[in-house]
PDB file of C-alpha atoms in Angstrom:
ATOM      1  CA  MET U 229     129.613  63.322 203.776  1.00 46.00           C
ATOM      2  CA  LEU U 230     127.238  65.370 201.595  1.00 47.00           C
ATOM      3  CA  ARG U 231     129.006  63.754 198.560  1.00 46.00           C
ATOM      4  CA  ARG U 232     128.358  60.342 200.345  1.00 45.00           C
ATOM      5  CA  THR U 233     124.953  61.204 201.089  1.00 46.00           C
ATOM      6  CA  VAL U 234     124.224  61.858 197.263  1.00 46.00           C
ATOM      7  CA  LEU U 235     125.779  58.551 196.438  1.00 44.00           C
ATOM      8  CA  SER U 236     123.773  56.845 198.903  1.00 46.00           C
ATOM      9  CA  LEU U 237     120.318  58.421 197.785  1.00 44.00           C
ATOM     10  CA  THR U 238     121.332  57.876 194.025  1.00 43.00           C
ATOM     11  CA  LEU U 239     123.201  54.853 193.785  1.00 42.00           C
ATOM     12  CA  ALA U 240     122.403  52.505 196.544  1.00 40.00           C
ATOM     13  CA  ALA U 241     120.034  50.481 194.463  1.00 36.00           C
ATOM     14  CA  GLY U 242     122.729  49.540 192.111  1.00 37.00           C
ATOM     15  CA  TRP U 243     122.671  51.714 189.032  1.00 40.00           C
ATOM     16  CA  ALA U 244     119.374  53.275 189.093  1.00 40.00           C
ATOM     17  CA  PHE U 245     118.105  55.243 185.813  1.00 43.00           C
ATOM     18  CA  ALA U 246     114.681  55.540 184.073  1.00 42.00           C
ATOM     19  CA  SER U 247     112.649  57.685 181.525  1.00 64.00           C
ATOM     20  CA  ASP U 248     109.758  59.180 183.343  1.00 77.00           C
ATOM     21  CA  PRO U 249     108.628  62.153 181.351  1.00 84.00           C
ATOM     22  CA  SER U 250     108.565  64.191 184.679  1.00 85.00           C
ATOM     23  CA  LEU U 251     112.024  63.788 185.281  1.00 91.00           C
ATOM     24  CA  LEU U 252     113.250  64.216 181.748  1.00 91.00           C
ATOM     25  CA  LYS U 253     111.548  67.450 181.736  1.00 91.00           C
ATOM     26  CA  LEU U 254     114.144  68.574 184.602  1.00 93.00           C
ATOM     27  CA  VAL U 255     117.283  67.834 182.514  1.00 92.00           C
ATOM     28  CA  PRO U 256     118.987  70.335 180.643  1.00 90.00           C
ATOM     29  CA  SER U 257     117.743  71.251 177.098  1.00 89.00           C
ATOM     30  CA  ASP U 258     121.161  71.077 175.484  1.00 89.00           C
ATOM     31  CA  ALA U 259     121.784  67.654 176.885  1.00 91.00           C
ATOM     32  CA  LYS U 260     123.873  65.181 174.843  1.00 90.00           C
ATOM     33  CA  MET U 261     123.964  62.297 177.006  1.00 91.00           C
ATOM     34  CA  VAL U 262     120.919  60.749 179.229  1.00 94.00           C
ATOM     35  CA  ALA U 263     120.775  57.428 180.958  1.00 93.00           C
ATOM     36  CA  GLY U 264     118.188  55.731 182.913  1.00 93.00           C
ATOM     37  CA  LEU U 265     116.788  52.778 184.891  1.00 83.00           C
ATOM     38  CA  ASP U 266     113.282  51.543 186.068  1.00 86.00           C
ATOM     39  CA  CYS U 267     114.369  50.696 189.778  1.00 86.00           C
ATOM     40  CA  GLU U 268     111.118  48.757 190.668  1.00 85.00           C
ATOM     41  CA  ARG U 269     111.749  46.248 187.706  1.00 84.00           C
ATOM     42  CA  ALA U 270     115.390  46.187 188.662  1.00 83.00           C
ATOM     43  CA  LYS U 271     114.695  45.317 192.275  1.00 82.00           C
ATOM     44  CA  GLY U 272     112.301  42.548 190.907  1.00 80.00           C
ATOM     45  CA  SER U 273     114.975  40.800 188.819  1.00 80.00           C
ATOM     46  CA  ALA U 274     117.413  38.224 189.811  1.00 76.00           C
ATOM     47  CA  LEU U 275     120.315  40.607 189.745  1.00 76.00           C
ATOM     48  CA  GLY U 276     118.353  43.240 191.650  1.00 77.00           C
ATOM     49  CA  GLN U 277     117.681  40.926 194.407  1.00 77.00           C
ATOM     50  CA  ARG U 278     121.222  39.837 194.649  1.00 75.00           C
ATOM     51  CA  ILE U 279     122.227  43.453 194.898  1.00 74.00           C
ATOM     52  CA  LEU U 280     119.943  44.225 197.622  1.00 75.00           C
ATOM     53  CA  SER U 281     120.882  41.260 199.425  1.00 74.00           C
ATOM     54  CA  GLU U 282     124.312  42.728 199.665  1.00 75.00           C
ATOM     55  CA  MET U 283     122.967  45.833 201.356  1.00 75.00           C
ATOM     56  CA  LYS U 284     122.642  44.169 204.979  1.00 72.00           C
ATOM     57  CA  ASP U 285     120.711  45.707 207.702  1.00 70.00           C
ATOM     58  CA  GLU U 286     123.932  44.886 210.122  1.00 68.00           C
ATOM     59  CA  ASP U 287     125.946  47.575 208.261  1.00 76.00           C
ATOM     60  CA  GLN U 288     125.841  50.082 211.105  1.00 81.00           C
ATOM     61  CA  GLY U 289     126.699  52.933 208.734  1.00 82.00           C
ATOM     62  CA  PHE U 290     123.821  51.802 206.336  1.00 84.00           C
ATOM     63  CA  GLN U 291     121.256  51.374 209.352  1.00 86.00           C
ATOM     64  CA  LYS U 292     122.237  54.713 210.613  1.00 87.00           C
ATOM     65  CA  PHE U 293     121.682  56.537 207.516  1.00 88.00           C
ATOM     66  CA  ILE U 294     118.126  54.730 207.128  1.00 90.00           C
ATOM     67  CA  GLU U 295     117.244  55.606 210.591  1.00 90.00           C
ATOM     68  CA  ALA U 296     118.391  59.311 210.125  1.00 91.00           C
ATOM     69  CA  THR U 297     116.917  60.042 206.872  1.00 92.00           C
ATOM     70  CA  GLY U 298     114.118  57.595 206.829  1.00 91.00           C
ATOM     71  CA  PHE U 299     115.161  56.554 203.374  1.00 92.00           C
ATOM     72  CA  ASP U 300     115.758  52.974 202.627  1.00 89.00           C
ATOM     73  CA  PRO U 301     116.882  52.778 198.777  1.00 86.00           C
ATOM     74  CA  ARG U 302     115.858  48.989 198.958  1.00 85.00           C
ATOM     75  CA  ARG U 303     112.407  50.346 199.521  1.00 88.00           C
ATOM     76  CA  ASP U 304     111.848  53.829 198.455  1.00 92.00           C
ATOM     77  CA  LEU U 305     114.082  54.322 195.232  1.00 89.00           C
ATOM     78  CA  ARG U 306     111.983  54.152 192.133  1.00 90.00           C
ATOM     79  CA  GLU U 307     113.595  55.957 189.209  1.00 91.00           C
ATOM     80  CA  VAL U 308     116.330  58.095 188.450  1.00 88.00           C
ATOM     81  CA  VAL U 309     117.547  60.009 185.422  1.00 93.00           C
ATOM     82  CA  MET U 310     121.128  61.355 184.581  1.00 93.00           C
ATOM     83  CA  ALA U 311     121.779  63.827 182.119  1.00 93.00           C
ATOM     84  CA  SER U 312     124.966  65.596 181.046  1.00 89.00           C
ATOM     85  CA  ASP U 313     125.975  68.081 178.338  1.00 83.00           C
ATOM     86  CA  GLY U 314     128.794  65.787 177.559  1.00 71.00           C
ATOM     87  CA  SER U 315     131.669  67.606 178.774  1.00 68.00           C
ATOM     88  CA  ALA U 316     134.586  65.948 180.252  1.00 57.00           C
ATOM     89  CA  LYS U 317     134.486  67.845 183.645  1.00 64.00           C
ATOM     90  CA  GLY U 318     130.723  67.216 184.113  1.00 65.00           C
ATOM     91  CA  GLU U 319     130.025  70.569 185.324  1.00 70.00           C
ATOM     92  CA  ARG U 320     126.345  70.553 184.289  1.00 79.00           C
ATOM     93  CA  ALA U 321     125.651  66.935 185.143  1.00 89.00           C
ATOM     94  CA  LEU U 322     122.348  66.542 186.884  1.00 94.00           C
ATOM     95  CA  VAL U 323     120.840  63.447 188.578  1.00 94.00           C
ATOM     96  CA  VAL U 324     116.975  63.492 189.105  1.00 95.00           C
ATOM     97  CA  VAL U 325     115.816  60.868 191.644  1.00 93.00           C
ATOM     98  CA  SER U 326     112.170  59.550 191.814  1.00 94.00           C
ATOM     99  CA  GLY U 327     111.203  57.692 195.163  1.00 94.00           C
ATOM    100  CA  THR U 328     109.864  58.534 198.590  1.00 94.00           C
ATOM    101  CA  PHE U 329     111.495  60.966 200.612  1.00 94.00           C
ATOM    102  CA  ASP U 330     110.760  62.311 204.152  1.00 93.00           C
ATOM    103  CA  GLN U 331     111.912  65.904 203.771  1.00 91.00           C
ATOM    104  CA  SER U 332     112.248  66.959 207.282  1.00 91.00           C
ATOM    105  CA  LYS U 333     114.354  64.076 208.321  1.00 93.00           C
ATOM    106  CA  ILE U 334     116.506  64.423 205.155  1.00 92.00           C
ATOM    107  CA  ASN U 335     116.879  68.190 205.827  1.00 91.00           C
ATOM    108  CA  ALA U 336     117.859  67.416 209.561  1.00 91.00           C
ATOM    109  CA  PHE U 337     120.453  64.730 208.312  1.00 91.00           C
ATOM    110  CA  LEU U 338     121.861  67.211 205.940  1.00 90.00           C
ATOM    111  CA  ARG U 339     122.150  69.891 208.733  1.00 90.00           C
ATOM    112  CA  THR U 340     123.884  67.689 211.043  1.00 89.00           C
ATOM    113  CA  GLU U 341     126.370  66.808 208.390  1.00 86.00           C
ATOM    114  CA  GLY U 342     127.429  70.420 208.114  1.00 87.00           C
ATOM    115  CA  ALA U 343     125.359  71.277 204.730  1.00 90.00           C
ATOM    116  CA  VAL U 344     123.916  74.764 204.524  1.00 91.00           C
ATOM    117  CA  GLN U 345     120.456  75.723 203.137  1.00 92.00           C
ATOM    118  CA  ALA U 346     119.474  78.445 200.913  1.00 93.00           C
ATOM    119  CA  ILE U 347     116.208  78.749 199.322  1.00 95.00           C
ATOM    120  CA  TYR U 348     115.998  79.246 195.357  1.00 96.00           C
ATOM    121  CA  GLY U 349     112.934  79.339 193.303  1.00 95.00           C
ATOM    122  CA  GLY U 350     110.758  78.252 196.420  1.00 94.00           C
ATOM    123  CA  VAL U 351     113.131  75.252 196.998  1.00 94.00           C
ATOM    124  CA  GLU U 352     115.397  74.346 199.797  1.00 93.00           C
ATOM    125  CA  VAL U 353     118.853  73.816 198.279  1.00 94.00           C
ATOM    126  CA  TRP U 354     121.612  72.362 200.660  1.00 93.00           C
ATOM    127  CA  ASN U 355     125.357  72.229 200.045  1.00 90.00           C
ATOM    128  CA  ASN U 356     128.410  72.191 202.313  1.00 81.00           C
ATOM    129  CA  PRO U 357     130.785  75.175 201.282  1.00 76.00           C
ATOM    130  CA  LYS U 358     133.224  74.152 203.852  1.00 71.00           C
ATOM    131  CA  LYS U 359     134.171  70.982 202.298  1.00 67.00           C
ATOM    132  CA  GLY U 360     135.152  72.802 199.212  1.00 65.00           C
ATOM    133  CA  ASP U 361     132.458  70.948 197.050  1.00 67.00           C
ATOM    134  CA  ASP U 362     129.864  72.751 195.217  1.00 79.00           C
ATOM    135  CA  GLY U 363     127.700  69.666 194.945  1.00 87.00           C
ATOM    136  CA  SER U 364     123.905  70.355 195.875  1.00 92.00           C
ATOM    137  CA  VAL U 365     121.019  68.508 196.913  1.00 93.00           C
ATOM    138  CA  ALA U 366     117.396  69.760 196.446  1.00 94.00           C
ATOM    139  CA  ILE U 367     114.233  67.858 197.699  1.00 93.00           C
ATOM    140  CA  LEU U 368     111.483  69.172 195.603  1.00 93.00           C
ATOM    141  CA  ASN U 369     108.626  67.387 197.121  1.00 91.00           C
ATOM    142  CA  ARG U 370     108.060  63.828 198.755  1.00 92.00           C
ATOM    143  CA  SER U 371     108.686  62.031 195.450  1.00 93.00           C
ATOM    144  CA  LEU U 372     111.223  64.128 193.584  1.00 93.00           C
ATOM    145  CA  ALA U 373     115.146  65.083 194.268  1.00 94.00           C
ATOM    146  CA  LEU U 374     117.982  66.865 192.491  1.00 95.00           C
ATOM    147  CA  PHE U 375     121.748  66.169 192.804  1.00 93.00           C
ATOM    148  CA  GLY U 376     124.730  68.037 190.823  1.00 92.00           C
ATOM    149  CA  LYS U 377     126.881  70.962 191.029  1.00 91.00           C
ATOM    150  CA  ASP U 378     125.212  74.054 192.520  1.00 91.00           C
ATOM    151  CA  ALA U 379     124.513  75.759 189.532  1.00 91.00           C
ATOM    152  CA  ALA U 380     123.115  72.894 187.447  1.00 92.00           C
ATOM    153  CA  VAL U 381     120.506  71.978 190.403  1.00 95.00           C
ATOM    154  CA  LYS U 382     119.412  75.581 190.488  1.00 95.00           C
ATOM    155  CA  ALA U 383     119.203  75.482 186.664  1.00 94.00           C
ATOM    156  CA  ALA U 384     116.643  72.296 186.937  1.00 95.00           C
ATOM    157  CA  ILE U 385     114.601  74.387 189.496  1.00 96.00           C
ATOM    158  CA  ASP U 386     114.369  77.156 186.990  1.00 95.00           C
ATOM    159  CA  ARG U 387     113.097  74.508 184.205  1.00 94.00           C
ATOM    160  CA  ARG U 388     110.821  72.955 186.733  1.00 93.00           C
ATOM    161  CA  ASN U 389     109.178  76.454 187.641  1.00 93.00           C
ATOM    162  CA  SER U 390     108.765  77.454 183.715  1.00 92.00           C
ATOM    163  CA  GLY U 391     107.185  74.394 182.778  1.00 88.00           C
ATOM    164  CA  GLY U 392     110.187  72.033 181.907  1.00 85.00           C
ATOM    165  CA  ALA U 393     112.817  71.583 179.051  1.00 83.00           C
ATOM    166  CA  VAL U 394     112.532  70.011 175.816  1.00 87.00           C
ATOM    167  CA  LEU U 395     115.329  67.644 174.676  1.00 88.00           C
ATOM    168  CA  PRO U 396     116.693  67.983 171.126  1.00 88.00           C
ATOM    169  CA  SER U 397     114.753  66.225 168.787  1.00 90.00           C
ATOM    170  CA  ASP U 398     117.845  63.708 167.920  1.00 90.00           C
ATOM    171  CA  LEU U 399     118.299  62.881 171.593  1.00 92.00           C
ATOM    172  CA  GLN U 400     114.482  62.622 172.297  1.00 91.00           C
ATOM    173  CA  LYS U 401     114.293  60.174 169.337  1.00 92.00           C
ATOM    174  CA  LYS U 402     117.030  57.897 170.919  1.00 93.00           C
ATOM    175  CA  VAL U 403     115.342  58.141 174.354  1.00 93.00           C
ATOM    176  CA  ASP U 404     112.051  57.219 172.971  1.00 91.00           C
ATOM    177  CA  GLU U 405     113.833  54.116 171.262  1.00 93.00           C
ATOM    178  CA  TRP U 406     115.981  53.045 173.969  1.00 94.00           C
ATOM    179  CA  SER U 407     114.087  53.863 177.166  1.00 92.00           C
ATOM    180  CA  VAL U 408     111.802  50.778 176.609  1.00 89.00           C
ATOM    181  CA  ASN U 409     114.951  48.767 178.177  1.00 92.00           C
ATOM    182  CA  ASP U 410     114.956  48.575 182.144  1.00 90.00           C
ATOM    183  CA  ALA U 411     118.327  50.427 182.086  1.00 92.00           C
ATOM    184  CA  TRP U 412     119.654  52.780 179.082  1.00 94.00           C
ATOM    185  CA  PHE U 413     121.937  54.805 177.850  1.00 94.00           C
ATOM    186  CA  VAL U 414     122.056  57.343 175.007  1.00 95.00           C
ATOM    187  CA  SER U 415     124.640  59.845 173.828  1.00 92.00           C
ATOM    188  CA  THR U 416     124.560  61.825 170.721  1.00 91.00           C
ATOM    189  CA  ALA U 417     128.047  63.254 171.461  1.00 85.00           C
ATOM    190  CA  GLY U 418     131.335  61.223 170.478  1.00 79.00           C
ATOM    191  CA  PHE U 419     133.682  59.772 172.628  1.00 70.00           C
ATOM    192  CA  THR U 420     136.250  62.442 172.088  1.00 68.00           C
ATOM    193  CA  GLN U 421     133.575  65.235 172.700  1.00 65.00           C
ATOM    194  CA  MET U 422     132.835  63.756 175.795  1.00 63.00           C
ATOM    195  CA  GLY U 423     136.610  63.701 177.029  1.00 56.00           C
ATOM    196  CA  VAL U 424     137.225  60.249 176.947  1.00 56.00           C
ATOM    197  CA  ASN U 425     140.910  59.384 176.872  1.00 55.00           C
ATOM    198  CA  SER U 426     141.685  63.080 177.039  1.00 55.00           C
ATOM    199  CA  ASP U 427     145.115  62.105 178.036  1.00 58.00           C
ATOM    200  CA  GLY U 428     145.701  60.742 174.863  1.00 55.00           C
ATOM    201  CA  LYS U 429     145.915  57.020 176.097  1.00 57.00           C
ATOM    202  CA  ASN U 430     143.395  54.409 174.547  1.00 51.00           C
ATOM    203  CA  LYS U 431     141.680  52.773 177.608  1.00 54.00           C
ATOM    204  CA  VAL U 432     138.464  52.271 176.131  1.00 55.00           C
ATOM    205  CA  MET U 433     138.523  51.586 172.419  1.00 57.00           C
ATOM    206  CA  PRO U 434     139.984  48.159 171.245  1.00 58.00           C
ATOM    207  CA  VAL U 435     143.343  48.205 169.116  1.00 59.00           C
ATOM    208  CA  GLY U 436     142.539  49.154 165.555  1.00 61.00           C
ATOM    209  CA  VAL U 437     139.498  51.465 166.260  1.00 68.00           C
ATOM    210  CA  PRO U 438     140.469  55.196 166.751  1.00 72.00           C
ATOM    211  CA  LEU U 439     138.389  56.691 169.400  1.00 72.00           C
ATOM    212  CA  GLU U 440     137.009  59.444 167.341  1.00 81.00           C
ATOM    213  CA  ALA U 441     135.505  56.587 164.955  1.00 86.00           C
ATOM    214  CA  ILE U 442     132.436  56.476 167.708  1.00 88.00           C
ATOM    215  CA  GLN U 443     130.225  59.603 167.014  1.00 91.00           C
ATOM    216  CA  ALA U 444     127.097  58.477 169.217  1.00 93.00           C
ATOM    217  CA  ALA U 445     126.248  55.452 171.178  1.00 93.00           C
ATOM    218  CA  SER U 446     123.099  53.870 172.712  1.00 96.00           C
ATOM    219  CA  ALA U 447     122.916  50.741 175.121  1.00 95.00           C
ATOM    220  CA  GLY U 448     120.201  49.135 177.021  1.00 95.00           C
ATOM    221  CA  VAL U 449     119.601  46.225 179.454  1.00 92.00           C
ATOM    222  CA  ARG U 450     116.636  44.105 180.079  1.00 92.00           C
ATOM    223  CA  PHE U 451     116.537  42.534 183.657  1.00 87.00           C
ATOM    224  CA  GLY U 452     114.829  39.140 183.976  1.00 83.00           C
ATOM    225  CA  SER U 453     116.109  35.469 184.777  1.00 80.00           C
ATOM    226  CA  ASP U 454     118.838  36.191 182.214  1.00 87.00           C
ATOM    227  CA  LEU U 455     120.322  39.858 181.280  1.00 89.00           C
ATOM    228  CA  GLN U 456     119.601  40.897 177.964  1.00 93.00           C
ATOM    229  CA  VAL U 457     122.227  43.713 176.524  1.00 95.00           C
ATOM    230  CA  SER U 458     121.923  45.503 173.486  1.00 96.00           C
ATOM    231  CA  ALA U 459     123.894  48.408 171.899  1.00 96.00           C
ATOM    232  CA  GLU U 460     124.673  50.456 168.941  1.00 96.00           C
ATOM    233  CA  ALA U 461     127.313  52.779 167.829  1.00 94.00           C
ATOM    234  CA  LEU U 462     127.000  55.561 165.183  1.00 95.00           C
ATOM    235  CA  THR U 463     130.547  55.586 163.435  1.00 93.00           C
ATOM    236  CA  ARG U 464     132.095  57.735 160.814  1.00 92.00           C
ATOM    237  CA  SER U 465     131.675  55.519 158.063  1.00 94.00           C
ATOM    238  CA  ASP U 466     130.720  51.904 156.841  1.00 95.00           C
ATOM    239  CA  LYS U 467     134.285  50.877 157.098  1.00 93.00           C
ATOM    240  CA  ASP U 468     134.508  51.994 160.751  1.00 92.00           C
ATOM    241  CA  ALA U 469     131.266  49.888 161.556  1.00 94.00           C
ATOM    242  CA  GLN U 470     132.613  46.725 160.155  1.00 94.00           C
ATOM    243  CA  ALA U 471     136.038  47.242 161.924  1.00 91.00           C
ATOM    244  CA  LEU U 472     133.999  47.398 165.334  1.00 91.00           C
ATOM    245  CA  VAL U 473     132.280  44.074 164.210  1.00 94.00           C
ATOM    246  CA  ASP U 474     135.508  42.509 163.392  1.00 92.00           C
ATOM    247  CA  VAL U 475     137.196  43.412 166.614  1.00 89.00           C
ATOM    248  CA  PHE U 476     134.222  41.946 168.684  1.00 90.00           C
ATOM    249  CA  ARG U 477     134.377  38.817 166.563  1.00 92.00           C
ATOM    250  CA  PHE U 478     138.181  38.555 166.979  1.00 90.00           C
ATOM    251  CA  VAL U 479     137.752  38.860 170.758  1.00 88.00           C
ATOM    252  CA  ALA U 480     135.024  36.175 170.902  1.00 90.00           C
ATOM    253  CA  SER U 481     137.240  33.859 168.873  1.00 92.00           C
ATOM    254  CA  MET U 482     140.006  34.231 171.067  1.00 89.00           C
ATOM    255  CA  VAL U 483     138.012  33.501 174.034  1.00 88.00           C
ATOM    256  CA  ARG U 484     136.902  30.307 172.409  1.00 89.00           C
ATOM    257  CA  LEU U 485     140.629  29.393 171.718  1.00 90.00           C
ATOM    258  CA  ASN U 486     141.293  29.464 175.286  1.00 85.00           C
ATOM    259  CA  ALA U 487     138.129  27.714 176.550  1.00 81.00           C
ATOM    260  CA  ASP U 488     140.147  25.449 178.517  1.00 83.00           C
ATOM    261  CA  LYS U 489     141.333  28.235 180.893  1.00 82.00           C
ATOM    262  CA  PRO U 490     139.537  28.497 184.123  1.00 78.00           C
ATOM    263  CA  ASN U 491     136.155  30.210 184.074  1.00 73.00           C
ATOM    264  CA  ALA U 492     136.558  30.653 180.176  1.00 79.00           C
ATOM    265  CA  ASP U 493     133.914  28.164 179.188  1.00 81.00           C
ATOM    266  CA  GLN U 494     131.334  30.448 180.864  1.00 81.00           C
ATOM    267  CA  LEU U 495     132.704  33.512 178.738  1.00 85.00           C
ATOM    268  CA  VAL U 496     132.237  31.167 175.585  1.00 88.00           C
ATOM    269  CA  LYS U 497     128.518  30.523 176.718  1.00 87.00           C
ATOM    270  CA  ILE U 498     128.049  34.288 176.887  1.00 89.00           C
ATOM    271  CA  PHE U 499     129.766  34.988 173.370  1.00 90.00           C
ATOM    272  CA  ASP U 500     127.859  32.353 171.700  1.00 92.00           C
ATOM    273  CA  THR U 501     124.808  34.375 172.175  1.00 93.00           C
ATOM    274  CA  MET U 502     126.391  37.277 170.615  1.00 95.00           C
ATOM    275  CA  GLN U 503     124.742  39.020 167.598  1.00 96.00           C
ATOM    276  CA  LEU U 504     126.558  41.460 165.295  1.00 96.00           C
ATOM    277  CA  SER U 505     125.384  43.480 162.462  1.00 96.00           C
ATOM    278  CA  THR U 506     126.001  46.600 160.652  1.00 97.00           C
ATOM    279  CA  SER U 507     123.583  48.995 158.938  1.00 96.00           C
ATOM    280  CA  GLY U 508     125.489  51.733 156.959  1.00 97.00           C
ATOM    281  CA  ALA U 509     127.600  53.506 159.460  1.00 97.00           C
ATOM    282  CA  THR U 510     125.745  51.876 162.516  1.00 97.00           C
ATOM    283  CA  MET U 511     127.111  48.927 164.483  1.00 96.00           C
ATOM    284  CA  LYS U 512     124.602  46.920 166.317  1.00 97.00           C
ATOM    285  CA  PHE U 513     125.525  44.267 169.165  1.00 95.00           C
ATOM    286  CA  SER U 514     123.543  42.067 171.772  1.00 96.00           C
ATOM    287  CA  LEU U 515     124.120  39.276 174.060  1.00 94.00           C
ATOM    288  CA  THR U 516     122.719  37.419 176.953  1.00 93.00           C
ATOM    289  CA  ILE U 517     124.139  36.938 180.231  1.00 88.00           C
ATOM    290  CA  PRO U 518     122.665  33.867 182.021  1.00 83.00           C
ATOM    291  CA  GLU U 519     121.343  34.278 185.820  1.00 74.00           C
ATOM    292  CA  ASP U 520     124.103  31.740 187.021  1.00 73.00           C
ATOM    293  CA  GLN U 521     126.830  34.032 185.952  1.00 73.00           C
ATOM    294  CA  PHE U 522     125.444  36.809 188.490  1.00 67.00           C
ATOM    295  CA  GLU U 523     125.757  34.083 191.102  1.00 67.00           C
ATOM    296  CA  LYS U 524     129.237  33.048 190.351  1.00 70.00           C
ATOM    297  CA  PHE U 525     130.233  36.822 190.312  1.00 63.00           C
ATOM    298  CA  PHE U 526     128.910  37.380 193.811  1.00 62.00           C
ATOM    299  CA  GLN U 527     130.331  33.999 195.055  1.00 65.00           C
ATOM    300  CA  GLN U 528     133.726  35.136 193.768  1.00 64.00           C
ATOM    301  CA  LYS U 529     133.254  38.580 195.452  1.00 59.00           C
ATOM    302  CA  ASN U 530     132.346  37.417 198.649  1.00 60.00           C
ATOM    303  CA  ASN U 531     134.985  34.814 198.461  1.00 58.00           C
ATOM    304  CA  GLY U 532     137.530  37.351 197.820  1.00 53.00           C
ATOM    305  CA  VAL U 533     136.279  39.358 200.808  1.00 47.00           C
ATOM    306  CA  HIS U 534     136.397  36.425 202.959  1.00 45.00           C
ATOM    307  CA  MET U 535     139.957  35.524 201.923  1.00 45.00           C
ATOM    308  CA  LYS U 536     141.183  39.292 202.716  1.00 49.00           C
ATOM    309  CA  ALA U 537     139.545  38.920 205.996  1.00 48.00           C
ATOM    310  CA  VAL U 538     141.559  35.826 206.885  1.00 43.00           C
ATOM    311  CA  ARG U 539     144.737  37.039 205.602  1.00 49.00           C
ATOM    312  CA  ASN U 540     144.065  40.371 207.689  1.00 51.00           C
ATOM    313  CA  ASN U 541     143.482  38.225 210.690  1.00 49.00           C
ATOM    314  CA  ARG U 542     146.435  36.296 210.309  1.00 49.00           C
ATOM    315  CA  SER U 543     148.683  39.329 209.915  1.00 50.00           C
ATOM    316  CA  GLY U 544     147.111  40.581 213.145  1.00 50.00           C
ATOM    317  CA  ASN U 545     147.908  37.317 214.912  1.00 49.00           C
ATOM    318  CA  ALA U 546     151.358  37.279 213.774  1.00 42.00           C
ATOM    319  CA  LEU U 547     151.924  40.811 215.369  1.00 37.00           C
TER     320      LEU U 547
END
């Protein structure tokens, strides 16, 4: 339950990340990956409003959580920053959340869920050793909270008490560049370094582009009536960058060739907005996803849930 509490507080608003300097000062100084989103702007967008509409008051579990903690993510979540040293296990991954927190209510809720309190650096740190999970929660004050492995949370408290961390210059430069987006992601570590496809099976990169070709990556999303998506990848060479561009163009051409298939015409419209370019060993990419595509996604999702309920009901009647 402690893990579900963390997820409820940090992810309930959709994806939630942002670049408030006070949050960034708490992330590890040797971080290689940072992600963020401005929840206020996300909640004001068409997509954000659609996501929030899916979080219904009649959901008893959700309503019980709100009543017990006084925390409603639709109202109280403002910003979150997630950072990691890039290791595959994520032992030092940290989530820093900005919002409005009722510490007494949240602490009482954690206690009823079996969490144990410890005071570290003048801060209450909660975890649940009985669950065999060393994840911890720390509410620093009425507007700031930490989530992660116990050691990662305590290290963040140390950074707070000592004046904050300074990110590596190359990572800070990328954060400054990409955090102008409403949602963003920056990594100065290659995909192999982060443990992607550590089993040797390619689940991420397209055929013809080796995983080790990506040495760093960044992405950003701007919310509005349409979703503006942009990204760039630093590769090993000019040749690798061009290979990535060629792969995207090939995928787009295949979609256009199958435009007569169901829903393919909508993909064609999205791919028609795609912009691709290279600058030395860097590949750049952007596209626009229209608002009506969000509506179709949620309609298909809701229709799928409805049909599943109908099938389950029929099965029940048959029994």
